mmCIF file of C-alpha atoms in Angstrom:
data_model
loop_
_atom_site.group_PDB
_atom_site.id
_atom_site.type_symbol
_atom_site.label_atom_id
_atom_site.label_comp_id
_atom_site.label_asym_id
_atom_site.label_seq_id
_atom_site.Cartn_x
_atom_site.Cartn_y
_atom_site.Cartn_z
ATOM 1 C CA MET A 1 9.999 4.994 -13.329
ATOM 2 C CA THR A 2 9.894 1.350 -13.561
ATOM 3 C CA TRP A 3 8.674 -1.455 -10.625
ATOM 4 C CA ALA A 4 12.475 -2.083 -9.439
ATOM 5 C CA GLN A 5 12.875 1.534 -8.308
ATOM 6 C CA ALA A 6 9.456 2.203 -6.871
ATOM 7 C CA ALA A 7 10.004 -0.266 -4.884
ATOM 8 C CA ALA A 8 14.228 1.233 -4.070
ATOM 9 C CA TRP A 9 12.061 4.336 -3.670
ATOM 10 C CA VAL A 10 9.637 3.238 -1.542
ATOM 11 C CA TRP A 11 12.142 1.658 1.208
ATOM 12 C CA GLY A 12 14.533 4.294 1.211
ATOM 13 C CA HIS A 13 11.362 6.347 2.225
ATOM 14 C CA ASP A 14 10.684 4.036 5.178
ATOM 15 C CA GLY A 15 10.375 5.660 8.360
ATOM 16 C CA GLY A 16 8.918 9.314 7.637
ATOM 17 C CA LYS A 17 6.996 11.169 8.781
ATOM 18 C CA GLU A 18 3.743 10.574 10.624
ATOM 19 C CA LEU A 19 0.542 11.116 8.280
ATOM 20 C CA PRO A 20 -0.539 14.417 6.766
ATOM 21 C CA ALA A 21 -3.218 15.971 9.462
ATOM 22 C CA ASP A 22 -5.679 15.782 5.921
ATOM 23 C CA ILE A 23 -4.984 11.882 5.786
ATOM 24 C CA ASN A 24 -6.103 9.119 7.626
ATOM 25 C CA ALA A 25 -5.050 5.484 8.248
ATOM 26 C CA GLY A 26 -8.361 4.782 5.483
ATOM 27 C CA GLN A 27 -7.379 7.071 3.549
ATOM 28 C CA ARG A 28 -3.037 5.845 2.973
ATOM 29 C CA ILE A 29 -4.507 2.147 2.413
ATOM 30 C CA GLU A 30 -6.903 3.508 -0.399
ATOM 31 C CA ALA A 31 -4.096 5.745 -1.892
ATOM 32 C CA ALA A 32 -1.265 3.054 -1.597
ATOM 33 C CA ALA A 33 -4.399 0.101 -2.897
ATOM 34 C CA ALA A 34 -4.548 2.088 -5.932
ATOM 35 C CA GLU A 35 -1.132 3.029 -6.413
ATOM 36 C CA LEU A 36 -0.751 -0.926 -7.041
ATOM 37 C CA GLY A 37 -4.317 -1.227 -9.349
ATOM 38 C CA PHE A 38 -6.679 -2.501 -5.888
ATOM 39 C CA ASP A 39 -9.625 -1.212 -5.361
ATOM 40 C CA VAL A 40 -10.402 -1.233 -0.811
ATOM 41 C CA GLN A 41 -13.350 -1.592 0.539
ATOM 42 C CA HIS A 42 -13.106 -0.668 4.271
ATOM 43 C CA GLU A 43 -15.939 -1.059 7.074
ATOM 44 C CA PRO A 44 -14.607 0.741 10.147
ATOM 45 C CA ASP A 45 -17.076 -1.127 12.278
ATOM 46 C CA GLU A 46 -15.892 -4.314 11.746
ATOM 47 C CA GLN A 47 -12.269 -4.186 11.445
ATOM 48 C CA LEU A 48 -12.384 -5.287 8.084
ATOM 49 C CA LEU A 49 -10.441 -4.472 5.057
ATOM 50 C CA ILE A 50 -10.936 -6.077 1.915
ATOM 51 C CA ILE A 51 -8.486 -5.045 -0.954
ATOM 52 C CA PHE A 52 -8.843 -6.441 -4.579
ATOM 53 C CA ARG A 53 -8.892 -6.220 -8.185
ATOM 54 C CA PRO A 54 -12.756 -6.970 -9.866
ATOM 55 C CA ASP A 55 -13.062 -10.541 -11.230
ATOM 56 C CA GLU A 56 -9.331 -11.385 -10.823
ATOM 57 C CA GLU A 57 -8.252 -11.382 -6.715
ATOM 58 C CA THR A 58 -9.523 -10.387 -3.691
ATOM 59 C CA HIS A 59 -7.952 -10.465 -0.276
ATOM 60 C CA SER A 60 -9.321 -9.663 3.534
ATOM 61 C CA PHE A 61 -7.665 -8.894 6.616
ATOM 62 C CA TYR A 62 -9.433 -8.924 9.976
ATOM 63 C CA GLY A 63 -9.638 -7.721 13.418
ATOM 64 C CA LYS A 64 -7.791 -4.412 15.074
ATOM 65 C CA ASP A 65 -4.622 -5.061 12.933
ATOM 66 C CA HIS A 66 -6.464 -5.289 9.578
ATOM 67 C CA MET A 67 -4.958 -2.067 8.272
ATOM 68 C CA ALA A 68 -1.493 -3.026 8.970
ATOM 69 C CA GLY A 69 -2.223 -6.478 7.067
ATOM 70 C CA GLY A 70 -3.798 -4.481 4.190
ATOM 71 C CA LEU A 71 -0.042 -2.321 4.350
ATOM 72 C CA ARG A 72 1.831 -5.579 4.495
ATOM 73 C CA PHE A 73 0.013 -7.126 2.048
ATOM 74 C CA LEU A 74 0.746 -3.991 -0.133
ATOM 75 C CA ARG A 75 4.342 -3.963 -0.052
ATOM 76 C CA SER A 76 4.819 -7.835 -0.293
ATOM 77 C CA GLU A 77 2.760 -6.761 -3.861
ATOM 78 C CA LEU A 78 5.252 -4.342 -4.494
ATOM 79 C CA ALA A 79 8.269 -6.320 -4.426
ATOM 80 C CA TYR A 80 6.808 -9.489 -5.986
ATOM 81 C CA VAL A 81 6.174 -7.418 -9.007
ATOM 82 C CA ALA A 82 9.321 -5.246 -8.494
ATOM 83 C CA ALA A 83 10.803 -8.975 -8.449
ATOM 84 C CA MET A 84 9.246 -10.180 -11.125
ATOM 85 C CA HIS A 85 9.608 -7.077 -13.918
ATOM 86 C CA PRO A 86 12.160 -5.123 -12.349
ATOM 87 C CA ASP A 87 12.120 -2.864 -15.995
ATOM 88 C CA THR A 88 8.573 -2.868 -16.318
ATOM 89 C CA LEU A 89 7.826 0.899 -16.652
ATOM 90 C CA ASP A 90 5.021 2.963 -15.044
ATOM 91 C CA ASP A 91 3.266 5.773 -13.852
ATOM 92 C CA TRP A 92 3.825 6.337 -10.493
ATOM 93 C CA SER A 93 2.201 8.895 -7.772
ATOM 94 C CA ASP A 94 3.762 10.810 -5.141
ATOM 95 C CA THR A 95 0.996 10.011 -2.619
ATOM 96 C CA GLY A 96 0.679 6.501 -3.418
ATOM 97 C CA LEU A 97 4.185 5.904 -3.034
ATOM 98 C CA LYS A 98 4.459 7.703 -0.189
ATOM 99 C CA ALA A 99 1.432 5.867 1.264
ATOM 100 C CA LEU A 100 3.125 2.740 0.795
ATOM 101 C CA CYS A 101 6.081 3.785 3.172
ATOM 102 C CA LEU A 102 6.569 2.902 6.762
ATOM 103 C CA LEU A 103 6.132 5.992 9.295
ATOM 104 C CA ALA A 104 8.121 6.228 12.094
ATOM 105 C CA GLY A 105 8.586 3.698 14.201
ATOM 106 C CA GLU A 106 5.514 1.955 12.388
ATOM 107 C CA LYS A 107 6.672 -1.778 12.055
ATOM 108 C CA LEU A 108 4.923 -4.661 10.259
#
């Protein structure tokens, strides 16, 4: 699937069901980040989420909405790469793509 197709799939599946019982918000962010080549460090007690590519870039999100901020960034990254390289093929996982979708009633 190309980057443009992956982005279209994610946007087309926004508003789906709630998170499955076997996955929490942290695991969702980890799956979404891994899908786009990022690593994650999460400090729930400090309301801190760090999404990074080693030796390249680091993005930090703080406060009560740190998870939403991280998801917003990852969806923006998907949109950016899809716009810059729409026809580039890549491997996609079902879990990672679903993690990037907005859940029912979720707003960023």
